[in-house]
PDB file of C-alpha atoms in Angstrom:
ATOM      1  CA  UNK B   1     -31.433 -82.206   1.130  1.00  0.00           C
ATOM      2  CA  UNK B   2     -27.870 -80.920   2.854  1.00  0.00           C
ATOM      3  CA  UNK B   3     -26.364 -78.203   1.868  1.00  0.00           C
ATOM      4  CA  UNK B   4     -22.643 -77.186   2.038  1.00  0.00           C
ATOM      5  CA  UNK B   5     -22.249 -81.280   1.225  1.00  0.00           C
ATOM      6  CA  UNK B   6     -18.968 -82.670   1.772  1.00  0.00           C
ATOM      7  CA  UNK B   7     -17.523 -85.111   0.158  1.00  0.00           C
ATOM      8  CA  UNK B   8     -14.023 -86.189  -1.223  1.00  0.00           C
ATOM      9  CA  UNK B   9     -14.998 -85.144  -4.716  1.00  0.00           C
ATOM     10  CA  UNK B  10     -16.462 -81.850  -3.898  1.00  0.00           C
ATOM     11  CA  UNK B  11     -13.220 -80.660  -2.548  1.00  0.00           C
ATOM     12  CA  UNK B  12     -11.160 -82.052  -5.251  1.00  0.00           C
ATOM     13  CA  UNK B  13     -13.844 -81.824  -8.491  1.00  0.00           C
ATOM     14  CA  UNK B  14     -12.200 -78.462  -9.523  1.00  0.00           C
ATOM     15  CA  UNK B  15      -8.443 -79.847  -9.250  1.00  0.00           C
ATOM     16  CA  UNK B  16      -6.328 -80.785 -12.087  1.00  0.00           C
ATOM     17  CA  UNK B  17      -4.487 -83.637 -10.688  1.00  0.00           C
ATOM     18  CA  UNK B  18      -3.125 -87.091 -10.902  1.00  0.00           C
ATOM     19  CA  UNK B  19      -3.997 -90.512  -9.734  1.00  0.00           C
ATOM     20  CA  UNK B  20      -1.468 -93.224  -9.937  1.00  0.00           C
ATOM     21  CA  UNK B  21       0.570 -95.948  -8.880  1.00  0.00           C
ATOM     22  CA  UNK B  22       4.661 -95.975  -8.648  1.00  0.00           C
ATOM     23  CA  UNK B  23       7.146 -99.095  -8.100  1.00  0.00           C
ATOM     24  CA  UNK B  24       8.782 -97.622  -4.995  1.00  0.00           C
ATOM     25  CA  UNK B  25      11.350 -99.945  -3.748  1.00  0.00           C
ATOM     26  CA  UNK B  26       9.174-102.774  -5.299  1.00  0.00           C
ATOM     27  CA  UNK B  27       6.145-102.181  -3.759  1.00  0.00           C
ATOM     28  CA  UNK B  28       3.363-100.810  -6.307  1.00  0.00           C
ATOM     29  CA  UNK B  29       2.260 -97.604  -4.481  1.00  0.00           C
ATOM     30  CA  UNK B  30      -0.606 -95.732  -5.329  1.00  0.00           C
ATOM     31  CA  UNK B  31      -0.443 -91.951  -4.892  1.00  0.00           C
ATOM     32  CA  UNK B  32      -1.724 -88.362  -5.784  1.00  0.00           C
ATOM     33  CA  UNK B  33      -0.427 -85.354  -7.244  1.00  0.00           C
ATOM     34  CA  UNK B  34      -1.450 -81.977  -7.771  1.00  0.00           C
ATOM     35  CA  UNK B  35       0.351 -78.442  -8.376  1.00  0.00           C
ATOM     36  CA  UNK B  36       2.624 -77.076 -10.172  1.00  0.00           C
ATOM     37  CA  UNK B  37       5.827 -79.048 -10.055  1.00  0.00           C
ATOM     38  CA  UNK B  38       8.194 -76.296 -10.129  1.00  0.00           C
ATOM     39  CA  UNK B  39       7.011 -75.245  -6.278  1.00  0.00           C
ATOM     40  CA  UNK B  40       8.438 -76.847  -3.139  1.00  0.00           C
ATOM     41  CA  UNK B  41       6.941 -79.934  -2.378  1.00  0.00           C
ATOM     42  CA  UNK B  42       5.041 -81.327   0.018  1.00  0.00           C
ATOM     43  CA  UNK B  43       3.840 -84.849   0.943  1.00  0.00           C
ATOM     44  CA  UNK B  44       0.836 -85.763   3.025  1.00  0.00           C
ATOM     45  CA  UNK B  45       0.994 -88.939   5.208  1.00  0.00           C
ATOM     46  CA  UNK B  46      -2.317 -90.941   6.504  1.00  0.00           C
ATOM     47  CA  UNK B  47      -2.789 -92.644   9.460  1.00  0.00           C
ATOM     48  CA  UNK B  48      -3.025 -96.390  10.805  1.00  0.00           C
ATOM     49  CA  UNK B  49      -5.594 -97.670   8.101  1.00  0.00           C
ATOM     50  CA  UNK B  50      -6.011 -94.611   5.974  1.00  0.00           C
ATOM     51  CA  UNK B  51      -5.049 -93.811   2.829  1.00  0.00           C
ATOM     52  CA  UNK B  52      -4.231 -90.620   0.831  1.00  0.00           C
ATOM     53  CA  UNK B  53      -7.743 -90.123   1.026  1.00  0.00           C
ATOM     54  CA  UNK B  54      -7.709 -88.889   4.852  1.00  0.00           C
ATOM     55  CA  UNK B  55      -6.325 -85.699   3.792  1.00  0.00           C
ATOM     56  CA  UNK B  56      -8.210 -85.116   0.571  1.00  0.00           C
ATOM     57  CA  UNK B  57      -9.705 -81.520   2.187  1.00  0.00           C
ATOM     58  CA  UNK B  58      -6.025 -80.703   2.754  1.00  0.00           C
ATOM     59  CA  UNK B  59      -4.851 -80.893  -1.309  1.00  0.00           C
ATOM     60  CA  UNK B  60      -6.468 -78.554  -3.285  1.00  0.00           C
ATOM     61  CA  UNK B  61      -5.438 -75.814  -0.677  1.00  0.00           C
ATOM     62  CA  UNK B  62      -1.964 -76.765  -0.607  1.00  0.00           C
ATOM     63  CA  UNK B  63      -1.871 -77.504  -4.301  1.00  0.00           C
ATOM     64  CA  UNK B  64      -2.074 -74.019  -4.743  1.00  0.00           C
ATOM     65  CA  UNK B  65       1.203 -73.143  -3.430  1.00  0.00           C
ATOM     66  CA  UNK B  66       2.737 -76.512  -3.418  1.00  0.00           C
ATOM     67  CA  UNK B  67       3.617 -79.826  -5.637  1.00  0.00           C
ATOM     68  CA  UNK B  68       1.449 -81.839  -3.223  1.00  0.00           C
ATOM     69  CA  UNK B  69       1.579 -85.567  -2.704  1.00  0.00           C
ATOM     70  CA  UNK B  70      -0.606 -87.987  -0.753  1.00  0.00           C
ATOM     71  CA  UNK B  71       0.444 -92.062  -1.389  1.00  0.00           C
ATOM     72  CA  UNK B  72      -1.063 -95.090   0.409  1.00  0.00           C
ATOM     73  CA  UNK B  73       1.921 -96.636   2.732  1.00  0.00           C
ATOM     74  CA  UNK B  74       2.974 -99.807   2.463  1.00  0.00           C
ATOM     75  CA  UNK B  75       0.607-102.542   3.826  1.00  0.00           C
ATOM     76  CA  UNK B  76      -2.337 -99.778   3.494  1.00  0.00           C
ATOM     77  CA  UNK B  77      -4.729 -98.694   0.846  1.00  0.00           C
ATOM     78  CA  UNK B  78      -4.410-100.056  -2.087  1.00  0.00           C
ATOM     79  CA  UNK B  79      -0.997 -99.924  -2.166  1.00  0.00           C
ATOM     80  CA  UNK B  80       0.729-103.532  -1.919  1.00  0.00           C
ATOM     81  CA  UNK B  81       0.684-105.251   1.318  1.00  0.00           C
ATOM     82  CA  UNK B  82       3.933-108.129   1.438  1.00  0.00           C
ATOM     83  CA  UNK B  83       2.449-110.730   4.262  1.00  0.00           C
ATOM     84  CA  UNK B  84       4.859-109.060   6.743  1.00  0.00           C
ATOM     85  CA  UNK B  85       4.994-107.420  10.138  1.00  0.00           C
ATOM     86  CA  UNK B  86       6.027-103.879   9.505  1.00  0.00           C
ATOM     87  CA  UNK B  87       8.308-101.627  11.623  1.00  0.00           C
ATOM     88  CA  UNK B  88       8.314 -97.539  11.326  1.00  0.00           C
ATOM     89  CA  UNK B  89      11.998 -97.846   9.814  1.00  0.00           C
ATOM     90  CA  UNK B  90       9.930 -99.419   7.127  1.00  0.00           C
ATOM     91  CA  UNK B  91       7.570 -96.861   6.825  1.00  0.00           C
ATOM     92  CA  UNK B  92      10.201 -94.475   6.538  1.00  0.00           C
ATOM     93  CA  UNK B  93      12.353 -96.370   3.842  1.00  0.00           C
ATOM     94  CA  UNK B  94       8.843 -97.004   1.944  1.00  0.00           C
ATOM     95  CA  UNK B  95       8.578 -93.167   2.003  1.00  0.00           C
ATOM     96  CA  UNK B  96      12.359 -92.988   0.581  1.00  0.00           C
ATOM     97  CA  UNK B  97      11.750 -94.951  -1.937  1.00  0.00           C
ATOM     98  CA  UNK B  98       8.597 -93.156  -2.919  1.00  0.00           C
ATOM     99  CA  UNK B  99      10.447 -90.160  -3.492  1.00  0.00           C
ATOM    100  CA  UNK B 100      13.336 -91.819  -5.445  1.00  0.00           C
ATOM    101  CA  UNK B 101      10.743 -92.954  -7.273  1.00  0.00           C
ATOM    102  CA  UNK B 102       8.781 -89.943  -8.010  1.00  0.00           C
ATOM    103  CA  UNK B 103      12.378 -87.979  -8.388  1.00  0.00           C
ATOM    104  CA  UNK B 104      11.704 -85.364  -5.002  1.00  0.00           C
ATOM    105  CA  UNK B 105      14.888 -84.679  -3.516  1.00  0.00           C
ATOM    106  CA  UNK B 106      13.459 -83.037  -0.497  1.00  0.00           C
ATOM    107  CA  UNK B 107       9.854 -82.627   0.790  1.00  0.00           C
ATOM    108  CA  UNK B 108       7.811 -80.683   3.677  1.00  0.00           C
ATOM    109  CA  UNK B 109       5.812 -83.437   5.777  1.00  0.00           C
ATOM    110  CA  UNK B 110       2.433 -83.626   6.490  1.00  0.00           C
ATOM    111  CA  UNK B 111       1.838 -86.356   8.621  1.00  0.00           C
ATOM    112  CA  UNK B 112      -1.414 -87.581  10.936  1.00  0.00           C
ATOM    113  CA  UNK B 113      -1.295 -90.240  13.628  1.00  0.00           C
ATOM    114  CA  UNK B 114       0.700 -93.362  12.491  1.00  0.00           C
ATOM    115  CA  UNK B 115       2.074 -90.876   9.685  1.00  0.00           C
ATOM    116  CA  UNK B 116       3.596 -88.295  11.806  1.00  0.00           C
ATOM    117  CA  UNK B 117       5.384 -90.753  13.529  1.00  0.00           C
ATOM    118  CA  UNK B 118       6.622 -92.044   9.867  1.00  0.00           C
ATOM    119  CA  UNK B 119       7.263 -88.484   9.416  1.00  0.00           C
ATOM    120  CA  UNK B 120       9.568 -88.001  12.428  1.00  0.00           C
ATOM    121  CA  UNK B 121      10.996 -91.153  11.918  1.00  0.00           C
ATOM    122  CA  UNK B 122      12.311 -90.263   8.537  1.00  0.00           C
ATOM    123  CA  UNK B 123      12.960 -86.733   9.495  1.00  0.00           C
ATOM    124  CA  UNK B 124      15.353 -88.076  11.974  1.00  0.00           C
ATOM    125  CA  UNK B 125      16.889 -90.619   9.303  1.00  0.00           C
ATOM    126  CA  UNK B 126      17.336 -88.388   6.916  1.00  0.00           C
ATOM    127  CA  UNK B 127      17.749 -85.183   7.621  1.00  0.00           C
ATOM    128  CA  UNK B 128      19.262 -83.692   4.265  1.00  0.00           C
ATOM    129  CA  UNK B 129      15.412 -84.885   2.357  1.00  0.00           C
ATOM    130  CA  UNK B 130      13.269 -82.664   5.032  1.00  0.00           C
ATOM    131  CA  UNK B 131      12.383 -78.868   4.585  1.00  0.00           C
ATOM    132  CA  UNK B 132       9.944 -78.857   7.672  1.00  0.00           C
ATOM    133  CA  UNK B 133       7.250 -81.224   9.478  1.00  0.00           C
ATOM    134  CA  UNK B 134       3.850 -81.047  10.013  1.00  0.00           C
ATOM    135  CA  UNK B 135       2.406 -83.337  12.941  1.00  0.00           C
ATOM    136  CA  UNK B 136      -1.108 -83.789  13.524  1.00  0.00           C
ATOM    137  CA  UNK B 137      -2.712 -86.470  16.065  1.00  0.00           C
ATOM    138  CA  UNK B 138       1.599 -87.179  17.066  1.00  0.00           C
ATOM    139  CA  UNK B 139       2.401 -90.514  17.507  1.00  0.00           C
ATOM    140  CA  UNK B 140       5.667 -92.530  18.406  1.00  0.00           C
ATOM    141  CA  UNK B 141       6.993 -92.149  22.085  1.00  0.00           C
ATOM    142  CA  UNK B 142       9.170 -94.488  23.944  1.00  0.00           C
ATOM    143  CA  UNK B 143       7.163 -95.112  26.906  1.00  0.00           C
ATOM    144  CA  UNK B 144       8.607 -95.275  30.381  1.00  0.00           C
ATOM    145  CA  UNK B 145       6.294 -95.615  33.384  1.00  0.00           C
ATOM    146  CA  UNK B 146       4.728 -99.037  34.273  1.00  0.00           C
ATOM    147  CA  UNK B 147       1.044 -96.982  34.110  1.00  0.00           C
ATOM    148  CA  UNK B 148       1.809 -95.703  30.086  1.00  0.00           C
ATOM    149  CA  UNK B 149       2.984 -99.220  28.991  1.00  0.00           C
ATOM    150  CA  UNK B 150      -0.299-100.562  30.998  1.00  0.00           C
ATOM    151  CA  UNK B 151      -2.604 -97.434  28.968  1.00  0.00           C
ATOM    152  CA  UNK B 152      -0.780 -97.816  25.435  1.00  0.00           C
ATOM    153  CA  UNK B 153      -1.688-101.711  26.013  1.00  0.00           C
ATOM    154  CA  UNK B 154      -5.537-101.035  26.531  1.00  0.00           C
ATOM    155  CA  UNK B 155      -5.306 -98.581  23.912  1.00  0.00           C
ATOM    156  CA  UNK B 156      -4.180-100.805  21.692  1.00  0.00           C
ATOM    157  CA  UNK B 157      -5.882-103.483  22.676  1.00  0.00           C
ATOM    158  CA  UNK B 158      -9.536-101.715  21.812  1.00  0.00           C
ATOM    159  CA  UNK B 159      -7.945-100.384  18.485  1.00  0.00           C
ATOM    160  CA  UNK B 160      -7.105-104.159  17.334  1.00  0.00           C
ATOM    161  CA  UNK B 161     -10.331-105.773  18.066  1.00  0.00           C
ATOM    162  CA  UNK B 162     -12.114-102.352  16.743  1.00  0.00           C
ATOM    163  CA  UNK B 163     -10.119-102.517  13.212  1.00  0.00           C
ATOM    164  CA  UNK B 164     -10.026-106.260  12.755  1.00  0.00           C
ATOM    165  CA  UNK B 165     -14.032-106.403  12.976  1.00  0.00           C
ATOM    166  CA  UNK B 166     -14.386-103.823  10.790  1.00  0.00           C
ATOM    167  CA  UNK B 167     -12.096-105.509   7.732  1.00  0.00           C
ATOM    168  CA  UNK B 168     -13.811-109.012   8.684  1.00  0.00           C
ATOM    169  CA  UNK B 169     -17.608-107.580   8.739  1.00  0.00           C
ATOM    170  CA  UNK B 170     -16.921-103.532   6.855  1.00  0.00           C
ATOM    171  CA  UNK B 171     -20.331-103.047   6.951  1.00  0.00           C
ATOM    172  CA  UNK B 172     -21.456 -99.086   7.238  1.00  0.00           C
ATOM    173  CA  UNK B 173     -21.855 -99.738  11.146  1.00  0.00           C
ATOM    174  CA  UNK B 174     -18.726-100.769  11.496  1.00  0.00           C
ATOM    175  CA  UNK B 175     -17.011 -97.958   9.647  1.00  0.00           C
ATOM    176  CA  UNK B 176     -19.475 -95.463  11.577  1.00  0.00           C
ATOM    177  CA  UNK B 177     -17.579 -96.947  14.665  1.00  0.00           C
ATOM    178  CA  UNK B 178     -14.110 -96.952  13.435  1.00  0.00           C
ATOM    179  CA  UNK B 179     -14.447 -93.208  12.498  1.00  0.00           C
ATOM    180  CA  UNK B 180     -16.612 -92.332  15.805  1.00  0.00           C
ATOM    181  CA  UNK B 181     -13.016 -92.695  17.591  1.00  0.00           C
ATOM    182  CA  UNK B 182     -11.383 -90.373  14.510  1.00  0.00           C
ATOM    183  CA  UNK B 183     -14.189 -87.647  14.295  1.00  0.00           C
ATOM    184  CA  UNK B 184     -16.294 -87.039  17.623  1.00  0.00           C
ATOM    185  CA  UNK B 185     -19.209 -84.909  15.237  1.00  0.00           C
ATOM    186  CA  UNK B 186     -21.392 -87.509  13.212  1.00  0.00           C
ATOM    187  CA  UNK B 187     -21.849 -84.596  10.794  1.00  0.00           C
ATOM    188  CA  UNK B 188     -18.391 -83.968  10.205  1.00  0.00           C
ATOM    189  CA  UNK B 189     -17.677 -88.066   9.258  1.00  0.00           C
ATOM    190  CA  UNK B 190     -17.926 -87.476   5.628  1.00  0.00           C
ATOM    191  CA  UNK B 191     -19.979 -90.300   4.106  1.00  0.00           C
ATOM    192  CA  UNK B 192     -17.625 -91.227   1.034  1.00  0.00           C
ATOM    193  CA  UNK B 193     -14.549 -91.254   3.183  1.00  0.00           C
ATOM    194  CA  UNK B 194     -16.254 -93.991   4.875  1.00  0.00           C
ATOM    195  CA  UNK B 195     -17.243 -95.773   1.863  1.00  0.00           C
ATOM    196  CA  UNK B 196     -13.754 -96.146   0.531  1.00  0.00           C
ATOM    197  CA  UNK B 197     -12.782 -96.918   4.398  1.00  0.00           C
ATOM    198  CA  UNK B 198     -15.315-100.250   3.088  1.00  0.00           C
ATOM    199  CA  UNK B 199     -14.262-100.866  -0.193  1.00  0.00           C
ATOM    200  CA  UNK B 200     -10.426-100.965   1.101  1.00  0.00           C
ATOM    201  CA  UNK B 201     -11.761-103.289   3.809  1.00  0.00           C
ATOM    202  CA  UNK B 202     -12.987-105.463   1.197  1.00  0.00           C
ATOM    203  CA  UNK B 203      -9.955-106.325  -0.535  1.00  0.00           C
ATOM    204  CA  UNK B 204      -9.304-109.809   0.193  1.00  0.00           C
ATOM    205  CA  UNK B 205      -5.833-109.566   1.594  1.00  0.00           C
ATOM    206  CA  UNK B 206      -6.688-106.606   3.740  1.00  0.00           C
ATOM    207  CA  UNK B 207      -7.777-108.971   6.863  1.00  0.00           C
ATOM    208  CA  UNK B 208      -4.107-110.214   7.241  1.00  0.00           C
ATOM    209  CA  UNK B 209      -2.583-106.665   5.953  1.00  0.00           C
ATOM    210  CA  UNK B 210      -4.414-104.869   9.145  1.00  0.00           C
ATOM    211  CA  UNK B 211      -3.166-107.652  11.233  1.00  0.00           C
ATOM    212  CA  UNK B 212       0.450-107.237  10.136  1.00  0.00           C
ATOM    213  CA  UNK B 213      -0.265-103.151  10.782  1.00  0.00           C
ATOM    214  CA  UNK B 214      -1.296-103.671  14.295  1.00  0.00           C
ATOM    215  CA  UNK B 215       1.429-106.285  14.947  1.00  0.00           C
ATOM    216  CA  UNK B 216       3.811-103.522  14.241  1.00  0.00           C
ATOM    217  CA  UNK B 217       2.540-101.631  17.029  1.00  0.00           C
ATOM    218  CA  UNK B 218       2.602-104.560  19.679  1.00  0.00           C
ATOM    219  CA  UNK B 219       2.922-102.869  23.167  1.00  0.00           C
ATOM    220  CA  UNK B 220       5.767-105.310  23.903  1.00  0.00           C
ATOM    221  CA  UNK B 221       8.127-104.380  21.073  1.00  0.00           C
ATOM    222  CA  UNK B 222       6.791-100.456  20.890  1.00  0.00           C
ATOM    223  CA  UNK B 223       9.557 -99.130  22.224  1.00  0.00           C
ATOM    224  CA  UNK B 224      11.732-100.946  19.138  1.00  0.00           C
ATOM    225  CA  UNK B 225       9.805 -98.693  16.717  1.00  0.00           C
ATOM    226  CA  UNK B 226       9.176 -95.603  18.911  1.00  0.00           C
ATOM    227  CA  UNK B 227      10.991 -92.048  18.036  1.00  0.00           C
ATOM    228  CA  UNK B 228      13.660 -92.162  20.904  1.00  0.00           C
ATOM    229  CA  UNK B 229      14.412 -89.191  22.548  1.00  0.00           C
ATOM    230  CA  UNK B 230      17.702 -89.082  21.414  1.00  0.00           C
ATOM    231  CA  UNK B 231      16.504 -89.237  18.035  1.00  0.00           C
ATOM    232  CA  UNK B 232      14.133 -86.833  18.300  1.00  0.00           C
ATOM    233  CA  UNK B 233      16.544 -84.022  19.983  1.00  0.00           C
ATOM    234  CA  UNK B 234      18.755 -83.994  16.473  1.00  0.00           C
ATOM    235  CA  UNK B 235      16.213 -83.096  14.443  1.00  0.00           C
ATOM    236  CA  UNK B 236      16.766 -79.442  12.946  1.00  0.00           C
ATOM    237  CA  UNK B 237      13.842 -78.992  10.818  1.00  0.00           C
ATOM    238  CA  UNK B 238      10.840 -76.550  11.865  1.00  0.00           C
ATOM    239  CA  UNK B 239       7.902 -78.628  13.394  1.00  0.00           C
ATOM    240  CA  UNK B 240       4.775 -77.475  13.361  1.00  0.00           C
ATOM    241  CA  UNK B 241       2.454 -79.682  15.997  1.00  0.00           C
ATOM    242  CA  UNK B 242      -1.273 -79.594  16.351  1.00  0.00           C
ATOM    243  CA  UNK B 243      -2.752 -80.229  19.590  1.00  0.00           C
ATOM    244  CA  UNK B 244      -6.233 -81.569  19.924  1.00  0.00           C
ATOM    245  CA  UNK B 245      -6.480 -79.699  23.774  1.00  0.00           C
ATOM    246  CA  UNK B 246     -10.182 -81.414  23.957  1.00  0.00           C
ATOM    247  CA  UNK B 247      -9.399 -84.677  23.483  1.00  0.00           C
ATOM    248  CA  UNK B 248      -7.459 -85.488  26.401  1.00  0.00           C
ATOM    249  CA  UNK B 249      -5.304 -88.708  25.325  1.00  0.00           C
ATOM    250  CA  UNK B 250      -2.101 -90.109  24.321  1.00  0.00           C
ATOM    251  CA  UNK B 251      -1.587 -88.276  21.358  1.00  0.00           C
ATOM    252  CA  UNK B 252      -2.004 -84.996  23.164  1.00  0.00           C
ATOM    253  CA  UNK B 253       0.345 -86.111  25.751  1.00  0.00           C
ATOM    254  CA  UNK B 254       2.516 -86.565  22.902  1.00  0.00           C
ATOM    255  CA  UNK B 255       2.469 -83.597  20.887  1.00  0.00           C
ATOM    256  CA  UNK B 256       3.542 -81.549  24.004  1.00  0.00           C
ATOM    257  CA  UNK B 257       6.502 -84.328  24.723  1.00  0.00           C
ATOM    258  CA  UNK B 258       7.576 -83.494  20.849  1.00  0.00           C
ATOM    259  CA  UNK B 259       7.131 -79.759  21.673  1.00  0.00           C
ATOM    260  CA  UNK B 260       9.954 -80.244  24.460  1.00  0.00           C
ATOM    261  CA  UNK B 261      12.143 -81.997  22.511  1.00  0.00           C
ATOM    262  CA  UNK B 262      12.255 -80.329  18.979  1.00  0.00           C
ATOM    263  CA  UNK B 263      14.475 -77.243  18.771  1.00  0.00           C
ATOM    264  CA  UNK B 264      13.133 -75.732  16.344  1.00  0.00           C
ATOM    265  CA  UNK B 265       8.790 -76.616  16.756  1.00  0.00           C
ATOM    266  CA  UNK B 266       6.006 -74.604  17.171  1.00  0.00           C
ATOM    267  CA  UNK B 267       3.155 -75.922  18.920  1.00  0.00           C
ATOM    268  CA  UNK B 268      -0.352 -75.028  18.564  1.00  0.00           C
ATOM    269  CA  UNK B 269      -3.425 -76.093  20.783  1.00  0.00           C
ATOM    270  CA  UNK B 270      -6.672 -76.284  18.692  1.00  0.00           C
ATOM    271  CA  UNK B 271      -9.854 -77.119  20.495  1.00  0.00           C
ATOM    272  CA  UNK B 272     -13.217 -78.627  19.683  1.00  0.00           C
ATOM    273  CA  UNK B 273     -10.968 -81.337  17.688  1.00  0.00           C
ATOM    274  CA  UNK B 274     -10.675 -84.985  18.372  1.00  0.00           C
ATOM    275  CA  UNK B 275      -8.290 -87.097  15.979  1.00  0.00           C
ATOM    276  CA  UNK B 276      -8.714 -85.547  12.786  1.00  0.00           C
ATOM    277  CA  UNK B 277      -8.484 -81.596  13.364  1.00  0.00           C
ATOM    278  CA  UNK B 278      -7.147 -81.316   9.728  1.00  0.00           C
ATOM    279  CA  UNK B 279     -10.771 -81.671   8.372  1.00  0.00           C
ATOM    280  CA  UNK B 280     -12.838 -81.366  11.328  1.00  0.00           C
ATOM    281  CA  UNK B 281     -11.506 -77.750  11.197  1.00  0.00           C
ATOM    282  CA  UNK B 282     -10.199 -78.167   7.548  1.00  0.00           C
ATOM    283  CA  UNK B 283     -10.278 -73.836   6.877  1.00  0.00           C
ATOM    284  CA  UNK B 284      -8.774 -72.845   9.737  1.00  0.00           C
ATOM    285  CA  UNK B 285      -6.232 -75.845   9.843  1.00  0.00           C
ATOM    286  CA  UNK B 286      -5.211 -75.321   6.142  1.00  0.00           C
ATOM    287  CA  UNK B 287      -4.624 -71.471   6.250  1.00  0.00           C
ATOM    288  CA  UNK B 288      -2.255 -72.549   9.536  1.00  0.00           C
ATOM    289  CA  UNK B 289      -0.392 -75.015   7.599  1.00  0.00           C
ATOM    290  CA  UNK B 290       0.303 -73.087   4.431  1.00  0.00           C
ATOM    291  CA  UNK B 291       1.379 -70.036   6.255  1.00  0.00           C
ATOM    292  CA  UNK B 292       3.903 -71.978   8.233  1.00  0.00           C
ATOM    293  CA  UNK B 293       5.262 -73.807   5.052  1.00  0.00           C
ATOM    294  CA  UNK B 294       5.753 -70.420   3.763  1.00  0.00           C
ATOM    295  CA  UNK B 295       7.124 -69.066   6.324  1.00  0.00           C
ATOM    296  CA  UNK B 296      10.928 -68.461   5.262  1.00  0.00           C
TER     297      UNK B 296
END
């Protein structure tokens, strides 16, 4: 018997909300809403992988204050996945087209890993759409020195031959190690996150969607897709970043690069995180976020 269970459905069980799927730019996107739609909104972007589901501890709070979106990205989910490498301009047009779709003019960002980079990519695109930016896990810089190129390759490297056995053999080990490098506590991986994590990998174009995800993040043409600097300096919305100061790797290093570049960005160190300090700390994290959305 455990008490104070977690699961995706204990957060949400109370919400009124929606589950659905849009055409957004032709790609049939799956997606969920909750809140009252005459607030500001505010969509929530997964990571390499994910889907909406990797912020489900994250809705019900904002849905309180917000019209609150999660979708599955293109290639990811159970969203469609055209047999195609995909670049982060991609990402961020699939995200454009999601609003369109959905009728949001402009949106806050909430974005974790590979969707924080989506997030900055687009916030840099199109400025005009953005009220302000989350980033959690950040993601996306050019990288320079012969030793980063020679780490992001390794990096990558692990993460390919990690992901690829999981959606080729997704049996519960195999998710367990995915999310080991996601969520350092074994208490703290909630079980039916990792479930869906299998039933996603089960889908039988999923093998060659994961392959077309990690080709988009080849070491060799990363710098193609990466937030440039120059990019990133004209950005004029408020960023809020979340540093994971215990887990000392590249998307640390990261988050205090972004902090040095954005004008206008607050940065905020949260320990005894790894990758996935939006749940691992979900109370303290979602009281953070909303006050800095409301922030006028």
């Amino acid at each position: 018997m455990v008490d104070n269970y977690i699961s995706i459905w204990t957060a949400l069980c109370k919400l009124s909300l929606t589950q659905g799927y849009v055409n957004a730019g032709g790609v049939n996107t799956r997606y969920v809403n909750a809140g009252s739609k005459i607030a500001p909104t505010v969509i929530m972007i997964h990571g390499m992988g994910g889907s909406w589901e990797n912020l489900f501890c994250n809705i019900a709070p904002h849905a309180r204050h917000f019209n609150t979106y999660g979708y599955d990205m293109v290639g990811h989910g159970f969203s469609d996945k055209p047999n195609k490498v995909r670049s982060t301009i991609e990402y961020a047009n699939h995200l454009r087209d999601f609003m369109d779709a959905m009728k949001i003019e402009r949106a806050s960002l909430l974005g974790l890993s590979l969707g924080s980079w989506v997030a900055t990519k687009f916030a840099s695109l199109y400025p005009e759409r953005v009220d302000k930016v989350t980033m959690v896990s950040a993601w996306g810089r050019p990288y320079k020195r012969p030793e980063e190129i020679e780490q992001n390759r390794e990096l990558m490297a692990r993460s390919r031959d990690r992901r690829i056995a999981a959606v080729t053999n997704p049996t519960w080990e195999a998710m367990n190690e995915v999310f080991a490098h996601l969520i350092s506590d074994p208490s703290k991986r909630v079980p039916d996150l990792m479930a869906l994590r299998q039933i996603i990998s089960r889908q039988p174009e999923m093998k060659r969607a994961t392959e077309n995800i990690l080709d988009g993040l080849n070491p060799d043409t990363w710098d193609e897709n990466a937030v440039s600097d120059e990019e990133v300096k004209k950005i004029v919305a408020p960023y809020l970043i979340v540093a994971a100061i215990s887990h000392k790797d590249v998307f640390l290093d990261s988050a205090f690069a972004y902090a040095k570049l954005i004008a206008n960005s607050r940065l905020v160190e949260m320990t005894g995180v790894s990758h996935f300090p939006h749940l691992e700390r979900m109370d303290d994290f979602n009281k953070m976020n909303i006050d800095f959305l409301l922030e006028k």
